[in-house]
């Protein structure tokens, strides 16, 4: 699953169309990006190239080269490969691809991804929109594009890439136990258009059939509902600790205390009993798909 947009070409002329992502100076990852920029500048000067000459040689704009060297821009992998090749850096520059891949995602996404990587059990209740781990790329791009005020395209793409990267948890080994509960209304709202909606429903059926996934639907016609407080997330770890949050509890802040977690698990457990069982839920999603 690619987290980059475009056609995947590594040709400099095409890569230059989407050269990278801006760095948030308040993010601690900014120091890593700055270190890369200093390293590139040292190699460039050692090669006797000016910034314009180097930019021309790798097929990117001079402005981008200077931004990278100032630590103000996170370059794409193909940029690093090309720079390494032109400067004869013997892999010292291209070796930074992994660090830059991490840096491209917002701090909040990186922190959440680290928690999900450690989790052995995840409980997720969504009442307004599908959880990010279940979204198709088209669906999430539609969601980011709907935000107001309107976001620049590079911000949308960075958000999509970060969310897609977290979906690695679905194929992780050993597989964590994943429980998703979603409201019926989410299934019936055609966000992104009819075809995006259909593919999203098909994706839910695929994920719902994974052996480590329990996917349940909360019907709209329920007379009792323990999830009126909104979204609930609980991540449990191998050492017995956990972290959770809910829109309707503790001011939405993450919590890790036993008493607070018990409240979230109590609510989640009740929602789980009120929702359709997994088998009936998949049949319900198939029915909705057939109606589209």
PDB file of C-alpha atoms in Angstrom:
ATOM      1  CA  UNK A   1       0.000   0.000   0.000  1.00  0.00           C
ATOM      2  CA  UNK A   2       1.601   3.191  -1.148  1.00  0.00           C
ATOM      3  CA  UNK A   3       1.544   6.259   1.096  1.00  0.00           C
ATOM      4  CA  UNK A   4       2.766   8.503  -1.703  1.00  0.00           C
ATOM      5  CA  UNK A   5       0.543  10.082  -4.304  1.00  0.00           C
ATOM      6  CA  UNK A   6       1.250  10.130  -8.001  1.00  0.00           C
ATOM      7  CA  UNK A   7       2.195   7.298 -10.303  1.00  0.00           C
ATOM      8  CA  UNK A   8       5.229   6.044  -8.363  1.00  0.00           C
ATOM      9  CA  UNK A   9       7.803   7.229 -10.920  1.00  0.00           C
ATOM     10  CA  UNK A  10      11.249   8.105  -9.639  1.00  0.00           C
ATOM     11  CA  UNK A  11      12.152  10.312 -12.574  1.00  0.00           C
ATOM     12  CA  UNK A  12      13.357  13.705 -11.280  1.00  0.00           C
ATOM     13  CA  UNK A  13      11.139  15.779 -13.555  1.00  0.00           C
ATOM     14  CA  UNK A  14       7.996  14.053 -12.290  1.00  0.00           C
ATOM     15  CA  UNK A  15       9.167  13.884  -8.692  1.00  0.00           C
ATOM     16  CA  UNK A  16       9.722  17.626  -8.708  1.00  0.00           C
ATOM     17  CA  UNK A  17       5.975  18.154  -8.972  1.00  0.00           C
ATOM     18  CA  UNK A  18       5.600  17.095  -5.319  1.00  0.00           C
ATOM     19  CA  UNK A  19       9.005  17.831  -3.780  1.00  0.00           C
ATOM     20  CA  UNK A  20       8.305  17.326  -0.095  1.00  0.00           C
ATOM     21  CA  UNK A  21       6.627  18.643   3.014  1.00  0.00           C
ATOM     22  CA  UNK A  22       7.161  21.690   5.165  1.00  0.00           C
ATOM     23  CA  UNK A  23       8.627  21.218   8.638  1.00  0.00           C
ATOM     24  CA  UNK A  24       6.860  22.402  11.762  1.00  0.00           C
ATOM     25  CA  UNK A  25       9.604  24.253  13.673  1.00  0.00           C
ATOM     26  CA  UNK A  26       7.910  23.308  16.966  1.00  0.00           C
ATOM     27  CA  UNK A  27       8.255  19.594  16.192  1.00  0.00           C
ATOM     28  CA  UNK A  28      11.293  17.857  17.708  1.00  0.00           C
ATOM     29  CA  UNK A  29      11.776  16.016  14.397  1.00  0.00           C
ATOM     30  CA  UNK A  30      12.859  19.370  12.930  1.00  0.00           C
ATOM     31  CA  UNK A  31      16.393  18.786  14.274  1.00  0.00           C
ATOM     32  CA  UNK A  32      16.673  15.564  12.235  1.00  0.00           C
ATOM     33  CA  UNK A  33      15.601  17.355   9.058  1.00  0.00           C
ATOM     34  CA  UNK A  34      18.073  20.140   9.791  1.00  0.00           C
ATOM     35  CA  UNK A  35      20.883  17.589  10.235  1.00  0.00           C
ATOM     36  CA  UNK A  36      20.079  16.130   6.818  1.00  0.00           C
ATOM     37  CA  UNK A  37      20.203  19.602   5.287  1.00  0.00           C
ATOM     38  CA  UNK A  38      23.633  20.314   6.774  1.00  0.00           C
ATOM     39  CA  UNK A  39      24.909  16.977   5.505  1.00  0.00           C
ATOM     40  CA  UNK A  40      23.640  17.623   1.980  1.00  0.00           C
ATOM     41  CA  UNK A  41      25.245  21.071   1.955  1.00  0.00           C
ATOM     42  CA  UNK A  42      28.627  19.683   3.027  1.00  0.00           C
ATOM     43  CA  UNK A  43      28.539  17.054   0.279  1.00  0.00           C
ATOM     44  CA  UNK A  44      27.437  19.633  -2.302  1.00  0.00           C
ATOM     45  CA  UNK A  45      30.217  22.048  -1.414  1.00  0.00           C
ATOM     46  CA  UNK A  46      32.764  19.225  -1.359  1.00  0.00           C
ATOM     47  CA  UNK A  47      31.641  18.365  -4.893  1.00  0.00           C
ATOM     48  CA  UNK A  48      32.253  21.965  -5.952  1.00  0.00           C
ATOM     49  CA  UNK A  49      28.638  22.595  -6.913  1.00  0.00           C
ATOM     50  CA  UNK A  50      26.657  25.757  -6.270  1.00  0.00           C
ATOM     51  CA  UNK A  51      23.043  25.385  -5.182  1.00  0.00           C
ATOM     52  CA  UNK A  52      21.730  26.258  -8.703  1.00  0.00           C
ATOM     53  CA  UNK A  53      24.146  23.786 -10.335  1.00  0.00           C
ATOM     54  CA  UNK A  54      23.174  21.036  -7.911  1.00  0.00           C
ATOM     55  CA  UNK A  55      19.462  21.728  -8.411  1.00  0.00           C
ATOM     56  CA  UNK A  56      19.880  21.497 -12.168  1.00  0.00           C
ATOM     57  CA  UNK A  57      21.849  18.251 -11.870  1.00  0.00           C
ATOM     58  CA  UNK A  58      19.197  16.467  -9.798  1.00  0.00           C
ATOM     59  CA  UNK A  59      16.218  17.909 -11.674  1.00  0.00           C
ATOM     60  CA  UNK A  60      14.678  19.911  -8.840  1.00  0.00           C
ATOM     61  CA  UNK A  61      14.249  23.619  -8.213  1.00  0.00           C
ATOM     62  CA  UNK A  62      16.902  25.729  -6.504  1.00  0.00           C
ATOM     63  CA  UNK A  63      14.332  26.905  -3.976  1.00  0.00           C
ATOM     64  CA  UNK A  64      13.733  23.331  -2.846  1.00  0.00           C
ATOM     65  CA  UNK A  65      17.462  22.638  -2.534  1.00  0.00           C
ATOM     66  CA  UNK A  66      17.934  25.689  -0.318  1.00  0.00           C
ATOM     67  CA  UNK A  67      14.899  24.792   1.808  1.00  0.00           C
ATOM     68  CA  UNK A  68      16.231  21.280   2.359  1.00  0.00           C
ATOM     69  CA  UNK A  69      19.636  22.648   3.355  1.00  0.00           C
ATOM     70  CA  UNK A  70      17.978  25.034   5.827  1.00  0.00           C
ATOM     71  CA  UNK A  71      16.027  22.162   7.350  1.00  0.00           C
ATOM     72  CA  UNK A  72      12.747  23.757   6.287  1.00  0.00           C
ATOM     73  CA  UNK A  73      11.619  21.016   3.907  1.00  0.00           C
ATOM     74  CA  UNK A  74      11.271  17.245   4.246  1.00  0.00           C
ATOM     75  CA  UNK A  75      12.411  15.750   0.920  1.00  0.00           C
ATOM     76  CA  UNK A  76      10.824  12.736  -0.719  1.00  0.00           C
ATOM     77  CA  UNK A  77      12.767   9.432  -1.030  1.00  0.00           C
ATOM     78  CA  UNK A  78      13.413   9.914  -4.743  1.00  0.00           C
ATOM     79  CA  UNK A  79      14.997  13.305  -4.040  1.00  0.00           C
ATOM     80  CA  UNK A  80      17.401  11.706  -1.547  1.00  0.00           C
ATOM     81  CA  UNK A  81      18.330   8.942  -3.981  1.00  0.00           C
ATOM     82  CA  UNK A  82      19.042  11.425  -6.748  1.00  0.00           C
ATOM     83  CA  UNK A  83      21.048  13.718  -4.458  1.00  0.00           C
ATOM     84  CA  UNK A  84      23.115  10.791  -3.206  1.00  0.00           C
ATOM     85  CA  UNK A  85      23.845   9.683  -6.755  1.00  0.00           C
ATOM     86  CA  UNK A  86      24.839  13.130  -8.079  1.00  0.00           C
ATOM     87  CA  UNK A  87      27.022  13.934  -5.052  1.00  0.00           C
ATOM     88  CA  UNK A  88      28.632  10.511  -4.884  1.00  0.00           C
ATOM     89  CA  UNK A  89      27.660  10.305  -1.218  1.00  0.00           C
ATOM     90  CA  UNK A  90      27.941   6.489  -1.172  1.00  0.00           C
ATOM     91  CA  UNK A  91      24.587   6.054   0.547  1.00  0.00           C
ATOM     92  CA  UNK A  92      25.094   8.577   3.339  1.00  0.00           C
ATOM     93  CA  UNK A  93      22.270  10.792   2.064  1.00  0.00           C
ATOM     94  CA  UNK A  94      19.893   8.091   0.824  1.00  0.00           C
ATOM     95  CA  UNK A  95      20.292   6.338   4.183  1.00  0.00           C
ATOM     96  CA  UNK A  96      18.178   9.130   5.669  1.00  0.00           C
ATOM     97  CA  UNK A  97      15.064   7.933   3.839  1.00  0.00           C
ATOM     98  CA  UNK A  98      13.706   6.069   6.838  1.00  0.00           C
ATOM     99  CA  UNK A  99      14.097   9.074   9.133  1.00  0.00           C
ATOM    100  CA  UNK A 100      12.526  11.377   6.564  1.00  0.00           C
ATOM    101  CA  UNK A 101       9.634   8.933   6.127  1.00  0.00           C
ATOM    102  CA  UNK A 102       8.906   9.326   9.836  1.00  0.00           C
ATOM    103  CA  UNK A 103       9.361  13.089   9.718  1.00  0.00           C
ATOM    104  CA  UNK A 104       6.795  13.564   6.961  1.00  0.00           C
ATOM    105  CA  UNK A 105       3.938  12.633   9.304  1.00  0.00           C
ATOM    106  CA  UNK A 106       2.581  15.139  11.846  1.00  0.00           C
ATOM    107  CA  UNK A 107       3.745  14.651  15.437  1.00  0.00           C
ATOM    108  CA  UNK A 108       0.317  13.510  16.608  1.00  0.00           C
ATOM    109  CA  UNK A 109       0.223  10.791  13.948  1.00  0.00           C
ATOM    110  CA  UNK A 110       3.726   9.550  14.825  1.00  0.00           C
ATOM    111  CA  UNK A 111       2.876   9.325  18.502  1.00  0.00           C
ATOM    112  CA  UNK A 112      -0.355   7.453  17.818  1.00  0.00           C
ATOM    113  CA  UNK A 113       1.395   5.072  15.414  1.00  0.00           C
ATOM    114  CA  UNK A 114       3.962   4.208  18.100  1.00  0.00           C
ATOM    115  CA  UNK A 115       1.189   3.303  20.523  1.00  0.00           C
ATOM    116  CA  UNK A 116      -0.625   1.208  17.916  1.00  0.00           C
ATOM    117  CA  UNK A 117       2.608  -0.632  17.078  1.00  0.00           C
ATOM    118  CA  UNK A 118       2.842  -1.754  20.726  1.00  0.00           C
ATOM    119  CA  UNK A 119      -0.828  -2.607  21.225  1.00  0.00           C
ATOM    120  CA  UNK A 120      -1.940  -6.226  21.628  1.00  0.00           C
ATOM    121  CA  UNK A 121      -5.630  -5.294  21.811  1.00  0.00           C
ATOM    122  CA  UNK A 122      -7.463  -2.269  20.427  1.00  0.00           C
ATOM    123  CA  UNK A 123     -11.061  -1.219  21.145  1.00  0.00           C
ATOM    124  CA  UNK A 124     -12.531   1.440  18.839  1.00  0.00           C
ATOM    125  CA  UNK A 125     -16.035   2.910  18.789  1.00  0.00           C
ATOM    126  CA  UNK A 126     -16.854   5.490  16.085  1.00  0.00           C
ATOM    127  CA  UNK A 127     -20.113   7.434  16.067  1.00  0.00           C
ATOM    128  CA  UNK A 128     -19.587  10.078  13.392  1.00  0.00           C
ATOM    129  CA  UNK A 129     -17.127   8.848  10.789  1.00  0.00           C
ATOM    130  CA  UNK A 130     -15.222   5.642  10.095  1.00  0.00           C
ATOM    131  CA  UNK A 131     -12.094   5.163  12.170  1.00  0.00           C
ATOM    132  CA  UNK A 132      -8.897   5.892  10.240  1.00  0.00           C
ATOM    133  CA  UNK A 133      -7.744   2.267  10.404  1.00  0.00           C
ATOM    134  CA  UNK A 134     -10.788   1.265   8.337  1.00  0.00           C
ATOM    135  CA  UNK A 135     -10.727   4.028   5.734  1.00  0.00           C
ATOM    136  CA  UNK A 136      -9.780   3.599   2.099  1.00  0.00           C
ATOM    137  CA  UNK A 137      -7.337   6.105   0.644  1.00  0.00           C
ATOM    138  CA  UNK A 138     -10.115   7.716  -1.431  1.00  0.00           C
ATOM    139  CA  UNK A 139     -12.406   8.029   1.570  1.00  0.00           C
ATOM    140  CA  UNK A 140      -9.782   9.627   3.791  1.00  0.00           C
ATOM    141  CA  UNK A 141      -8.722  12.019   1.048  1.00  0.00           C
ATOM    142  CA  UNK A 142     -12.358  13.091   0.699  1.00  0.00           C
ATOM    143  CA  UNK A 143     -12.547  13.692   4.457  1.00  0.00           C
ATOM    144  CA  UNK A 144      -9.386  15.792   4.548  1.00  0.00           C
ATOM    145  CA  UNK A 145     -10.582  17.765   1.517  1.00  0.00           C
ATOM    146  CA  UNK A 146     -13.893  18.578   3.241  1.00  0.00           C
ATOM    147  CA  UNK A 147     -12.245  20.345   6.166  1.00  0.00           C
ATOM    148  CA  UNK A 148     -12.847  24.066   6.539  1.00  0.00           C
ATOM    149  CA  UNK A 149     -11.079  26.322   6.116  1.00  0.00           C
ATOM    150  CA  UNK A 150      -9.835  24.518   3.008  1.00  0.00           C
ATOM    151  CA  UNK A 151      -6.385  22.982   3.352  1.00  0.00           C
ATOM    152  CA  UNK A 152      -3.564  23.156   0.788  1.00  0.00           C
ATOM    153  CA  UNK A 153      -3.097  20.030  -1.293  1.00  0.00           C
ATOM    154  CA  UNK A 154       0.236  19.172   0.340  1.00  0.00           C
ATOM    155  CA  UNK A 155      -1.399  19.275   3.778  1.00  0.00           C
ATOM    156  CA  UNK A 156      -4.154  16.940   2.564  1.00  0.00           C
ATOM    157  CA  UNK A 157      -1.614  14.524   1.079  1.00  0.00           C
ATOM    158  CA  UNK A 158       0.485  14.565   4.240  1.00  0.00           C
ATOM    159  CA  UNK A 159      -2.579  13.737   6.304  1.00  0.00           C
ATOM    160  CA  UNK A 160      -3.566  10.906   3.967  1.00  0.00           C
ATOM    161  CA  UNK A 161      -0.044   9.472   3.989  1.00  0.00           C
ATOM    162  CA  UNK A 162       0.114   9.535   7.771  1.00  0.00           C
ATOM    163  CA  UNK A 163      -3.228   7.817   8.165  1.00  0.00           C
ATOM    164  CA  UNK A 164      -2.378   5.151   5.592  1.00  0.00           C
ATOM    165  CA  UNK A 165       0.901   4.394   7.355  1.00  0.00           C
ATOM    166  CA  UNK A 166      -0.974   3.509  10.544  1.00  0.00           C
ATOM    167  CA  UNK A 167      -2.940   0.807   8.744  1.00  0.00           C
ATOM    168  CA  UNK A 168       0.146  -1.401   8.908  1.00  0.00           C
ATOM    169  CA  UNK A 169      -1.344  -2.619  12.189  1.00  0.00           C
ATOM    170  CA  UNK A 170      -3.881  -4.663  10.181  1.00  0.00           C
ATOM    171  CA  UNK A 171      -1.154  -6.879   8.760  1.00  0.00           C
ATOM    172  CA  UNK A 172       1.174  -6.946  11.744  1.00  0.00           C
ATOM    173  CA  UNK A 173       2.536 -10.208  13.122  1.00  0.00           C
ATOM    174  CA  UNK A 174       1.760 -11.214  15.768  1.00  0.00           C
ATOM    175  CA  UNK A 175      -1.651  -9.816  14.998  1.00  0.00           C
ATOM    176  CA  UNK A 176      -3.313  -7.642  17.663  1.00  0.00           C
ATOM    177  CA  UNK A 177      -6.973  -8.216  18.548  1.00  0.00           C
ATOM    178  CA  UNK A 178      -8.951  -5.386  16.939  1.00  0.00           C
ATOM    179  CA  UNK A 179     -12.548  -4.562  17.863  1.00  0.00           C
ATOM    180  CA  UNK A 180     -14.415  -1.941  15.830  1.00  0.00           C
ATOM    181  CA  UNK A 181     -17.956  -0.727  16.527  1.00  0.00           C
ATOM    182  CA  UNK A 182     -19.466   1.770  14.125  1.00  0.00           C
ATOM    183  CA  UNK A 183     -22.818   3.476  13.813  1.00  0.00           C
ATOM    184  CA  UNK A 184     -25.230   2.518  11.049  1.00  0.00           C
ATOM    185  CA  UNK A 185     -25.395   6.145   9.898  1.00  0.00           C
ATOM    186  CA  UNK A 186     -21.697   5.990   8.982  1.00  0.00           C
ATOM    187  CA  UNK A 187     -22.460   3.186   6.533  1.00  0.00           C
ATOM    188  CA  UNK A 188     -25.244   5.144   4.868  1.00  0.00           C
ATOM    189  CA  UNK A 189     -23.505   8.510   4.417  1.00  0.00           C
ATOM    190  CA  UNK A 190     -21.949   8.570   0.874  1.00  0.00           C
ATOM    191  CA  UNK A 191     -18.962  10.748   1.705  1.00  0.00           C
ATOM    192  CA  UNK A 192     -16.767  11.302  -1.335  1.00  0.00           C
ATOM    193  CA  UNK A 193     -19.447  10.218  -3.789  1.00  0.00           C
ATOM    194  CA  UNK A 194     -21.170   6.954  -4.646  1.00  0.00           C
ATOM    195  CA  UNK A 195     -18.150   5.040  -6.010  1.00  0.00           C
ATOM    196  CA  UNK A 196     -15.897   6.085  -3.115  1.00  0.00           C
ATOM    197  CA  UNK A 197     -18.684   5.023  -0.765  1.00  0.00           C
ATOM    198  CA  UNK A 198     -19.117   1.621  -2.442  1.00  0.00           C
ATOM    199  CA  UNK A 199     -15.389   0.872  -2.350  1.00  0.00           C
ATOM    200  CA  UNK A 200     -15.348   1.872   1.302  1.00  0.00           C
ATOM    201  CA  UNK A 201     -18.136  -0.588   2.101  1.00  0.00           C
ATOM    202  CA  UNK A 202     -16.263  -3.300   0.208  1.00  0.00           C
ATOM    203  CA  UNK A 203     -13.149  -2.510   2.244  1.00  0.00           C
ATOM    204  CA  UNK A 204     -15.114  -2.897   5.478  1.00  0.00           C
ATOM    205  CA  UNK A 205     -16.198  -6.365   4.398  1.00  0.00           C
ATOM    206  CA  UNK A 206     -12.573  -7.311   3.662  1.00  0.00           C
ATOM    207  CA  UNK A 207     -11.291  -6.079   7.017  1.00  0.00           C
ATOM    208  CA  UNK A 208     -14.240  -7.545   8.896  1.00  0.00           C
ATOM    209  CA  UNK A 209     -13.329 -11.034   7.658  1.00  0.00           C
ATOM    210  CA  UNK A 210      -9.799 -10.933   9.087  1.00  0.00           C
ATOM    211  CA  UNK A 211      -9.374 -13.471  11.895  1.00  0.00           C
ATOM    212  CA  UNK A 212      -8.087 -10.903  14.390  1.00  0.00           C
ATOM    213  CA  UNK A 213     -10.828  -8.360  13.668  1.00  0.00           C
ATOM    214  CA  UNK A 214     -14.313  -8.088  15.173  1.00  0.00           C
ATOM    215  CA  UNK A 215     -16.405  -5.509  13.335  1.00  0.00           C
ATOM    216  CA  UNK A 216     -19.840  -4.617  14.706  1.00  0.00           C
ATOM    217  CA  UNK A 217     -22.594  -2.238  13.618  1.00  0.00           C
ATOM    218  CA  UNK A 218     -24.759  -0.268  16.054  1.00  0.00           C
ATOM    219  CA  UNK A 219     -28.242   0.000  14.488  1.00  0.00           C
ATOM    220  CA  UNK A 220     -29.880   3.425  14.527  1.00  0.00           C
ATOM    221  CA  UNK A 221     -33.155   2.068  15.918  1.00  0.00           C
ATOM    222  CA  UNK A 222     -31.731   1.091  19.330  1.00  0.00           C
ATOM    223  CA  UNK A 223     -33.755   2.476  22.245  1.00  0.00           C
ATOM    224  CA  UNK A 224     -30.757   2.249  24.605  1.00  0.00           C
ATOM    225  CA  UNK A 225     -27.246   3.273  23.676  1.00  0.00           C
ATOM    226  CA  UNK A 226     -24.207   3.450  25.970  1.00  0.00           C
ATOM    227  CA  UNK A 227     -22.158   5.385  23.430  1.00  0.00           C
ATOM    228  CA  UNK A 228     -23.951   8.713  23.514  1.00  0.00           C
ATOM    229  CA  UNK A 229     -20.787  10.308  24.895  1.00  0.00           C
ATOM    230  CA  UNK A 230     -19.043   9.855  21.553  1.00  0.00           C
ATOM    231  CA  UNK A 231     -15.874   8.192  20.311  1.00  0.00           C
ATOM    232  CA  UNK A 232     -14.042   5.684  22.532  1.00  0.00           C
ATOM    233  CA  UNK A 233     -10.530   4.300  21.977  1.00  0.00           C
ATOM    234  CA  UNK A 234      -8.639   1.912  24.255  1.00  0.00           C
ATOM    235  CA  UNK A 235      -5.204   0.473  23.447  1.00  0.00           C
ATOM    236  CA  UNK A 236      -3.898  -2.361  25.643  1.00  0.00           C
ATOM    237  CA  UNK A 237      -0.218  -3.348  25.804  1.00  0.00           C
ATOM    238  CA  UNK A 238       1.667  -6.577  26.522  1.00  0.00           C
ATOM    239  CA  UNK A 239       2.916  -5.369  29.915  1.00  0.00           C
ATOM    240  CA  UNK A 240      -0.659  -4.986  31.170  1.00  0.00           C
ATOM    241  CA  UNK A 241      -0.800  -1.196  30.818  1.00  0.00           C
ATOM    242  CA  UNK A 242      -3.273   0.628  28.605  1.00  0.00           C
ATOM    243  CA  UNK A 243      -4.227   4.065  27.353  1.00  0.00           C
ATOM    244  CA  UNK A 244      -7.624   5.317  26.301  1.00  0.00           C
ATOM    245  CA  UNK A 245      -9.635   8.376  25.416  1.00  0.00           C
ATOM    246  CA  UNK A 246     -13.234   9.350  24.804  1.00  0.00           C
ATOM    247  CA  UNK A 247     -14.934  12.479  23.541  1.00  0.00           C
ATOM    248  CA  UNK A 248     -17.411  12.223  26.396  1.00  0.00           C
ATOM    249  CA  UNK A 249     -15.081  11.551  29.321  1.00  0.00           C
ATOM    250  CA  UNK A 250     -12.112  13.264  30.984  1.00  0.00           C
ATOM    251  CA  UNK A 251     -12.387  16.257  28.627  1.00  0.00           C
ATOM    252  CA  UNK A 252     -11.252  14.072  25.740  1.00  0.00           C
ATOM    253  CA  UNK A 253      -7.724  13.737  27.173  1.00  0.00           C
ATOM    254  CA  UNK A 254      -5.785  10.438  26.964  1.00  0.00           C
ATOM    255  CA  UNK A 255      -5.953   8.527  30.253  1.00  0.00           C
ATOM    256  CA  UNK A 256      -4.017   5.563  31.644  1.00  0.00           C
ATOM    257  CA  UNK A 257      -5.209   5.249  35.259  1.00  0.00           C
ATOM    258  CA  UNK A 258      -7.013   1.990  36.223  1.00  0.00           C
ATOM    259  CA  UNK A 259     -10.151   3.793  37.422  1.00  0.00           C
ATOM    260  CA  UNK A 260     -10.445   5.898  34.282  1.00  0.00           C
ATOM    261  CA  UNK A 261      -9.805   2.931  31.996  1.00  0.00           C
ATOM    262  CA  UNK A 262     -12.465   0.881  33.798  1.00  0.00           C
ATOM    263  CA  UNK A 263     -15.033   3.556  32.964  1.00  0.00           C
ATOM    264  CA  UNK A 264     -14.097   3.482  29.267  1.00  0.00           C
ATOM    265  CA  UNK A 265     -14.092  -0.319  29.138  1.00  0.00           C
ATOM    266  CA  UNK A 266     -17.446  -0.476  30.921  1.00  0.00           C
ATOM    267  CA  UNK A 267     -18.971   1.834  28.339  1.00  0.00           C
ATOM    268  CA  UNK A 268     -17.345   0.005  25.467  1.00  0.00           C
ATOM    269  CA  UNK A 269     -18.465  -3.375  26.775  1.00  0.00           C
ATOM    270  CA  UNK A 270     -22.071  -2.193  26.979  1.00  0.00           C
ATOM    271  CA  UNK A 271     -21.932  -0.739  23.463  1.00  0.00           C
ATOM    272  CA  UNK A 272     -20.584  -4.073  22.258  1.00  0.00           C
ATOM    273  CA  UNK A 273     -23.552  -5.966  23.726  1.00  0.00           C
ATOM    274  CA  UNK A 274     -26.032  -3.496  22.218  1.00  0.00           C
ATOM    275  CA  UNK A 275     -24.533  -3.654  18.725  1.00  0.00           C
ATOM    276  CA  UNK A 276     -25.117  -6.395  16.162  1.00  0.00           C
ATOM    277  CA  UNK A 277     -22.801  -9.434  16.500  1.00  0.00           C
ATOM    278  CA  UNK A 278     -19.917  -9.581  13.971  1.00  0.00           C
ATOM    279  CA  UNK A 279     -21.603 -12.062  11.610  1.00  0.00           C
ATOM    280  CA  UNK A 280     -24.849 -10.095  11.507  1.00  0.00           C
ATOM    281  CA  UNK A 281     -22.876  -6.875  11.106  1.00  0.00           C
ATOM    282  CA  UNK A 282     -21.107  -8.121   7.972  1.00  0.00           C
ATOM    283  CA  UNK A 283     -24.443  -9.255   6.560  1.00  0.00           C
ATOM    284  CA  UNK A 284     -25.836  -5.799   7.328  1.00  0.00           C
ATOM    285  CA  UNK A 285     -22.936  -4.106   5.502  1.00  0.00           C
ATOM    286  CA  UNK A 286     -23.486  -6.399   2.517  1.00  0.00           C
ATOM    287  CA  UNK A 287     -27.142  -5.374   2.509  1.00  0.00           C
ATOM    288  CA  UNK A 288     -26.228  -1.669   2.531  1.00  0.00           C
ATOM    289  CA  UNK A 289     -23.750  -2.276  -0.291  1.00  0.00           C
ATOM    290  CA  UNK A 290     -26.443  -4.012  -2.299  1.00  0.00           C
ATOM    291  CA  UNK A 291     -28.724  -0.996  -1.867  1.00  0.00           C
ATOM    292  CA  UNK A 292     -26.168   1.483  -3.261  1.00  0.00           C
TER     293      UNK A 292
END
